[in-house]
Tab-separated table of C-alpha atoms in Angstrom:
chain	number	residue	atom	x	y	z
A	1	MET	CA	112.977	98.476	138.634
A	2	SER	CA	110.519	96.726	136.452
A	3	SER	CA	111.650	94.255	133.915
A	4	LYS	CA	110.774	96.421	130.905
A	5	PHE	CA	113.318	99.049	132.450
A	6	ASP	CA	115.917	96.230	133.191
A	7	ASP	CA	115.820	95.142	129.201
A	8	TYR	CA	116.131	98.746	128.285
A	9	TYR	CA	119.154	99.602	130.095
A	10	TYR	CA	120.513	95.969	129.336
A	11	TYR	CA	120.696	96.549	125.607
A	12	LYS	CA	121.474	100.212	125.983
A	13	TYR	CA	124.573	100.080	128.132
A	14	SER	CA	125.870	96.537	127.708
A	15	ILE	CA	126.989	97.327	124.006
A	16	THR	CA	130.422	97.983	124.949
A	17	PRO	CA	133.302	95.238	125.796
A	18	PHE	CA	134.620	97.037	128.770
A	19	PHE	CA	131.914	98.988	130.191
A	20	SER	CA	128.565	100.639	130.020
A	21	TYR	CA	127.973	104.400	128.386
A	22	ASP	CA	125.303	106.310	127.690
A	23	TYR	CA	125.053	108.122	124.378
A	24	ASP	CA	122.390	110.073	125.060
A	25	TYR	CA	124.353	111.707	127.899
A	26	ASP	CA	126.759	114.531	127.481
A	27	TYR	CA	129.507	113.954	129.881
A	28	ASP	CA	131.340	117.125	129.179
A	29	ILE	CA	129.296	118.438	131.716
A	30	ILE	CA	130.474	116.721	134.480
A	31	GLU	CA	132.209	119.082	136.705
A	32	ASN	CA	133.325	116.705	139.764
A	33	LYS	CA	135.541	114.042	138.228
A	34	ILE	CA	134.930	110.795	139.956
A	35	LEU	CA	139.107	110.605	140.675
A	36	SER	CA	141.931	112.939	139.257
A	37	HIS	CA	143.684	111.574	135.926
A	38	THR	CA	147.352	111.349	137.779
A	39	SER	CA	145.576	109.368	140.883
A	40	PHE	CA	143.754	106.813	138.731
A	41	GLY	CA	146.317	106.735	136.297
A	42	MET	CA	149.022	105.680	139.019
A	43	ILE	CA	146.680	102.869	140.616
A	44	GLN	CA	146.441	101.787	136.948
A	45	LEU	CA	150.260	101.996	136.151
A	46	SER	CA	151.054	100.428	139.324
A	47	LEU	CA	148.948	97.393	139.018
A	48	SER	CA	149.754	96.884	135.386
A	49	LEU	CA	153.317	97.116	135.940
A	50	LEU	CA	153.302	94.394	138.720
A	51	PHE	CA	151.718	91.810	136.328
A	52	ILE	CA	154.112	92.872	133.423
A	53	VAL	CA	157.064	92.061	135.567
A	54	LEU	CA	155.615	88.845	137.085
A	55	GLN	CA	154.228	87.633	133.705
A	56	SER	CA	157.851	88.620	132.121
A	57	PHE	CA	159.605	86.651	134.791
A	58	ILE	CA	157.444	83.532	134.444
A	59	LEU	CA	157.703	83.524	130.433
A	60	PHE	CA	161.754	83.997	131.184
A	61	VAL	CA	161.688	80.996	133.237
A	62	ILE	CA	159.941	78.697	130.708
A	63	TYR	CA	162.170	79.873	128.129
A	64	ARG	CA	165.372	79.162	129.925
A	65	LYS	CA	164.384	76.048	131.077
A	66	LYS	CA	162.883	74.904	128.118
A	67	LEU	CA	159.865	73.722	129.739
A	68	TYR	CA	157.914	73.910	126.687
A	69	TYR	CA	159.923	71.133	124.986
A	70	ASN	CA	157.767	67.909	124.516
A	71	ASN	CA	155.218	69.331	127.428
A	72	MET	CA	151.864	70.488	125.726
A	73	PRO	CA	150.629	72.065	128.800
A	74	TYR	CA	153.815	74.490	129.497
A	75	ARG	CA	153.601	75.005	125.890
A	76	ILE	CA	149.924	76.350	125.979
A	77	ILE	CA	150.592	78.231	129.163
A	78	MET	CA	153.695	79.912	127.650
A	79	HIS	CA	151.273	81.276	124.660
A	80	GLN	CA	148.779	82.380	126.974
A	81	GLY	CA	151.320	84.269	129.177
A	82	GLN	CA	152.653	86.001	125.862
A	83	LEU	CA	148.873	87.211	124.735
A	84	ALA	CA	148.397	88.215	128.405
A	85	LEU	CA	151.537	90.008	128.185
A	86	PHE	CA	150.405	92.203	125.170
A	87	GLN	CA	147.159	92.515	127.081
A	88	LEU	CA	148.701	93.825	130.402
A	89	PHE	CA	150.849	96.126	128.045
A	90	GLY	CA	147.873	97.731	126.492
A	91	HIS	CA	146.582	98.517	130.093
A	92	PHE	CA	149.987	99.828	130.701
A	93	VAL	CA	150.109	102.448	127.989
A	94	THR	CA	146.620	103.371	128.630
A	95	SER	CA	147.505	104.181	132.273
A	96	ILE	CA	150.311	106.425	130.565
A	97	SER	CA	147.775	108.170	128.633
A	98	VAL	CA	145.423	108.632	131.693
A	99	ILE	CA	148.275	110.320	133.853
A	100	LEU	CA	149.155	112.889	130.751
A	101	ASP	CA	145.374	113.209	130.000
A	102	LEU	CA	145.916	112.222	126.284
A	103	ASP	CA	142.584	112.225	123.883
A	104	GLY	CA	140.919	108.764	124.124
A	105	GLY	CA	139.542	109.101	120.630
A	106	THR	CA	142.618	109.161	118.809
A	107	LEU	CA	143.302	106.061	116.361
A	108	PHE	CA	146.093	104.995	118.456
A	109	ALA	CA	143.824	104.697	121.511
A	110	SER	CA	141.613	102.551	119.337
A	111	ILE	CA	144.451	100.321	118.377
A	112	ILE	CA	145.359	99.719	122.327
A	113	GLY	CA	141.628	99.242	123.021
A	114	SER	CA	141.683	96.959	120.244
A	115	LEU	CA	144.793	95.048	121.387
A	116	ILE	CA	143.463	94.825	125.092
A	117	ARG	CA	140.045	93.124	124.008
A	118	SER	CA	141.410	90.598	121.601
A	119	CYS	CA	143.996	89.454	123.750
A	120	TYR	CA	141.621	88.798	126.450
A	121	ILE	CA	139.158	87.006	123.949
A	122	SER	CA	142.065	84.548	123.277
A	123	CYS	CA	143.337	84.462	126.767
A	124	VAL	CA	139.776	83.093	127.556
A	125	LEU	CA	140.285	80.268	124.361
A	126	PHE	CA	143.447	79.334	125.880
A	127	ILE	CA	141.773	78.725	129.107
A	128	PHE	CA	139.585	76.157	127.498
A	129	ILE	CA	142.508	74.284	125.450
A	130	LEU	CA	144.396	73.989	128.500
A	131	THR	CA	141.517	72.628	130.413
A	132	LEU	CA	140.861	70.165	127.491
A	133	ASN	CA	144.449	68.899	127.604
A	134	ARG	CA	144.482	68.142	130.827
A	135	LEU	CA	140.904	66.429	130.432
A	136	VAL	CA	142.416	64.300	127.610
A	137	ILE	CA	145.340	63.083	129.950
A	138	MET	CA	143.194	62.464	132.924
A	139	TYR	CA	140.981	60.157	131.160
A	140	ASN	CA	143.617	58.847	128.732
A	141	ILE	CA	141.334	59.882	126.075
A	142	SER	CA	143.026	58.259	122.858
A	143	TYR	CA	140.789	59.968	120.144
A	144	PHE	CA	143.583	62.026	119.142
A	145	ALA	CA	146.621	60.062	120.334
A	146	CYS	CA	147.797	59.693	116.619
A	147	ALA	CA	148.463	63.357	116.231
A	148	ARG	CA	147.530	65.022	119.507
A	149	LYS	CA	150.390	67.372	118.884
A	150	THR	CA	149.075	68.256	115.817
A	151	PHE	CA	145.688	68.751	116.924
A	152	TYR	CA	146.829	71.366	119.914
A	153	THR	CA	148.999	73.129	117.644
A	154	PHE	CA	146.087	73.559	115.378
A	155	LEU	CA	144.321	74.901	118.077
A	156	ILE	CA	147.234	77.539	119.371
A	157	ALA	CA	147.438	78.754	115.600
A	158	LEU	CA	143.252	79.194	115.517
A	159	CYS	CA	143.862	80.965	118.659
A	160	TYR	CA	146.226	83.394	117.134
A	161	LEU	CA	143.952	83.626	113.977
A	162	ILE	CA	141.209	84.867	116.072
A	163	THR	CA	143.406	87.774	118.082
A	164	ILE	CA	144.324	88.582	114.524
A	165	PHE	CA	140.799	88.732	113.098
A	166	ALA	CA	139.355	90.325	116.380
A	167	PHE	CA	142.137	92.896	116.317
A	168	GLY	CA	141.307	93.965	113.044
A	169	PHE	CA	137.523	93.832	113.873
A	170	PHE	CA	137.694	96.186	116.826
A	171	LEU	CA	139.350	98.672	114.401
A	172	LEU	CA	136.510	98.821	112.155
A	173	PRO	CA	134.551	102.439	112.216
A	174	TYR	CA	131.525	101.121	113.596
A	175	PHE	CA	133.165	98.971	116.400
A	176	ARG	CA	136.219	101.136	116.861
A	177	LEU	CA	136.694	101.737	120.775
A	178	LYS	CA	137.468	104.946	122.403
A	179	TYR	CA	138.695	106.011	125.808
A	180	HIS	CA	136.630	108.143	128.234
A	181	GLU	CA	139.482	110.409	130.009
A	182	ASP	CA	137.094	111.370	132.730
A	183	LEU	CA	135.171	108.506	133.381
A	184	PHE	CA	137.970	105.870	132.915
A	185	LEU	CA	135.862	103.493	130.714
A	186	TRP	CA	135.886	102.092	127.089
A	187	TYR	CA	133.068	102.257	124.816
A	188	SER	CA	132.231	101.929	121.132
A	189	THR	CA	132.064	104.765	118.826
A	190	ASP	CA	128.636	103.845	117.661
A	191	TYR	CA	125.406	102.311	118.804
A	192	ASN	CA	122.770	100.593	116.967
A	193	ASP	CA	120.769	97.325	117.226
A	194	THR	CA	123.219	95.417	115.086
A	195	ILE	CA	126.439	96.587	117.326
A	196	SER	CA	124.441	96.023	120.347
A	197	LEU	CA	123.802	92.130	119.377
A	198	ILE	CA	127.108	91.319	118.396
A	199	TRP	CA	128.244	92.682	121.665
A	200	ILE	CA	125.810	90.335	123.471
A	201	ILE	CA	126.535	87.354	121.510
A	202	GLN	CA	130.433	87.855	122.027
A	203	SER	CA	130.043	88.469	125.742
A	204	LYS	CA	127.674	85.435	126.123
A	205	SER	CA	130.153	83.008	124.030
A	206	ILE	CA	132.991	84.038	126.171
A	207	VAL	CA	130.890	83.240	129.487
A	208	THR	CA	129.992	79.838	127.539
A	209	ILE	CA	133.323	78.819	127.384
A	210	LEU	CA	134.303	79.609	130.750
A	211	CYS	CA	131.089	77.486	131.806
A	212	ILE	CA	132.299	74.642	129.702
A	213	SER	CA	136.214	74.914	130.819
A	214	PHE	CA	134.633	74.886	134.318
A	215	ALA	CA	132.340	72.020	133.814
A	216	MET	CA	135.512	70.077	132.452
A	217	HIS	CA	137.314	70.683	135.579
A	218	ILE	CA	134.442	69.244	137.416
A	219	VAL	CA	134.521	65.975	135.590
A	220	ILE	CA	138.513	66.030	136.190
A	221	LEU	CA	137.629	66.591	139.973
A	222	VAL	CA	135.229	63.395	139.634
A	223	LYS	CA	137.831	61.450	138.344
A	224	ILE	CA	140.517	62.105	141.006
A	225	ILE	CA	137.910	61.338	143.478
A	226	VAL	CA	137.047	57.838	142.118
A	227	LEU	CA	140.904	57.230	141.988
A	228	ARG	CA	141.477	58.155	145.570
A	229	CYS	CA	138.417	55.776	146.651
A	230	ILE	CA	139.593	53.081	144.641
A	231	THR	CA	142.725	53.086	146.667
A	232	SER	CA	143.866	52.875	150.251
A	233	LYS	CA	143.734	56.633	150.787
A	234	SER	CA	140.059	57.643	150.244
A	235	ILE	CA	141.179	61.394	151.520
A	236	ILE	CA	141.432	64.096	149.021
A	237	THR	CA	144.474	66.255	149.687
A	238	LEU	CA	145.000	70.016	149.642
A	239	LYS	CA	147.469	69.404	146.867
A	240	GLU	CA	144.674	67.797	144.845
A	241	LEU	CA	142.366	70.485	145.500
A	242	ASN	CA	144.770	73.090	144.123
A	243	PHE	CA	143.772	72.083	140.904
A	244	LEU	CA	140.197	72.774	141.147
A	245	ILE	CA	140.558	75.889	143.121
A	246	TYR	CA	142.846	77.139	140.216
A	247	ALA	CA	140.005	76.061	137.855
A	248	VAL	CA	137.506	77.923	140.099
A	249	LEU	CA	139.387	81.320	140.169
A	250	ASN	CA	140.057	81.297	136.723
A	251	PHE	CA	136.460	80.690	135.942
A	252	ALA	CA	135.073	83.211	138.550
A	253	SER	CA	137.226	86.044	137.663
A	254	CYS	CA	136.402	86.424	133.883
A	255	ALA	CA	132.611	85.682	134.875
A	256	PHE	CA	132.342	88.224	137.283
A	257	TYR	CA	134.001	90.738	135.165
A	258	GLU	CA	131.556	89.656	132.366
A	259	LEU	CA	128.856	89.896	134.543
A	260	CYS	CA	129.668	93.348	135.713
A	261	ILE	CA	129.779	94.568	132.127
A	262	ARG	CA	126.397	93.306	131.332
A	263	GLY	CA	123.713	92.766	133.834
A	264	LEU	CA	125.288	93.260	136.931
A	265	TYR	CA	126.336	96.810	136.172
A	266	ILE	CA	122.200	97.439	135.894
A	267	ARG	CA	122.405	97.423	139.767
A	268	ILE	CA	125.563	99.484	140.150
A	269	HIS	CA	125.520	102.097	137.674
A	270	TYR	CA	124.693	104.603	140.141
A	271	ILE	CA	127.793	103.338	142.498
A	272	LYS	CA	130.650	106.266	142.860
A	273	TYR	CA	133.829	105.117	141.268
A	274	SER	CA	131.961	102.140	139.608
A	275	SER	CA	133.651	102.782	136.325
A	276	ALA	CA	137.161	103.023	137.776
A	277	ILE	CA	136.595	100.078	139.865
A	278	LEU	CA	135.658	98.040	137.178
A	279	GLN	CA	138.375	99.133	135.161
A	280	LEU	CA	140.960	98.021	137.645
A	281	ILE	CA	139.033	94.548	138.041
A	282	TYR	CA	139.679	94.361	134.139
A	283	ILE	CA	143.365	94.745	134.954
A	284	PHE	CA	143.187	92.289	137.612
A	285	VAL	CA	141.296	89.674	135.390
A	286	SER	CA	144.175	90.151	132.509
A	287	GLY	CA	146.998	89.355	135.071
A	288	SER	CA	145.296	87.029	137.452
A	289	ASN	CA	145.855	83.943	135.453
A	290	THR	CA	149.477	84.459	135.609
A	291	MET	CA	149.001	84.451	139.637
A	292	TYR	CA	146.738	81.606	139.901
A	293	THR	CA	148.934	79.622	137.748
A	294	VAL	CA	151.996	80.497	140.218
A	295	CYS	CA	149.911	79.715	143.207
A	296	PHE	CA	147.981	76.637	142.215
A	297	VAL	CA	149.625	74.634	139.444
A	298	ARG	CA	152.152	72.589	141.287
A	299	ASP	CA	154.850	71.818	138.132
A	300	VAL	CA	155.027	75.724	137.500
A	301	ARG	CA	155.234	76.729	141.212
A	302	GLN	CA	158.008	74.107	141.858
A	303	SER	CA	159.864	75.471	138.843
A	304	ILE	CA	159.246	79.305	139.389
A	305	LEU	CA	159.356	80.005	142.921
A	306	PRO	CA	162.986	78.680	143.455
A	307	MET	CA	163.895	81.204	141.099
A	308	LEU	CA	161.721	83.951	142.151
A	309	LEU	CA	163.638	83.186	145.911
A	310	LYS	CA	166.845	83.153	144.136
A	311	LYS	CA	167.279	79.524	145.589
A	312	LYS	CA	170.609	78.092	144.515
A	313	HIS	CA	170.443	74.485	143.839
A	314	ILE	CA	173.653	72.670	144.735
A	315	LYS	CA	174.475	69.946	142.294
A	316	VAL	CA	175.381	66.833	143.715
A	317	THR	CA	177.635	64.220	142.135
A	318	LYS	CA	177.218	60.793	143.462
A	319	VAL	CA	180.131	58.366	143.435
A	320	LYS	CA	179.901	54.859	143.674
A	321	VAL	CA	182.792	52.652	145.167
A	322	VAL	CA	183.863	49.755	143.326
A	323	GLU	CA	185.666	47.001	145.161
A	324	ILE	CA	188.221	45.238	143.230
A	325	LYS	CA	188.719	41.591	144.165
């Protein structure tokens, strides 16, 4: 495939946020559907419901144990989880519409598509904020020490404003999203050079934010290695590596999806079920941060897993014996 051909397909197919769509092809002539609506809808429904239940339980634990009180990392995780829950709810509604074979070009479908995309963007931003918070703590940066809480509160509020702006933006006539009932993909209602450029800038911005977050995690790992080297224990433990694994998986999941809907899709355009597979990957990315948080963030895992396993904590009262002379 020549470079000129690659560029043509890159700009032609990468304008949609979720998948590539050929505006010159009549998809109504498709006779053999890649999957039945019921089959794919049930798969999508099961995956979405699983993540919704897990994310809801995590938020319930955070609220119940008040982990977000005077703990900025938990507060950031809480807000990220709330937006992820809305995003997963959008996938859940989409799966129901697929099962019922509803029209994906209605205003309601566009609202769901806008909700999914805007929350996805904000979740990526929260990954950056959470990483920044950890970097500041690890290196004891005192630049924002006088108003650190105010600084992070501002960033959190900014993320919500971006979510609202993106939600309204994706409902504009030229940028409105539709869902193709037979190919199981989201696509823009219109196509021109300006819209193509906006989608490309948006996708590259997301990848850039993810790369910066990943770089900050590498810097944090360097700090951990240095601290271990200057102490008697120079071996890095698995507990410390879990932190890096969490960062790598978060970055890799979102980055892989962004590559799939951009350049990588050129290579897999003719693979059977490719649109359905990438739609399922998107659902997994929407809920993957929840799994990574539980598996690799020690503080969260120690608070959540006992409740998941219904482990009862026995309260022990210590009695001090006082000798009376």
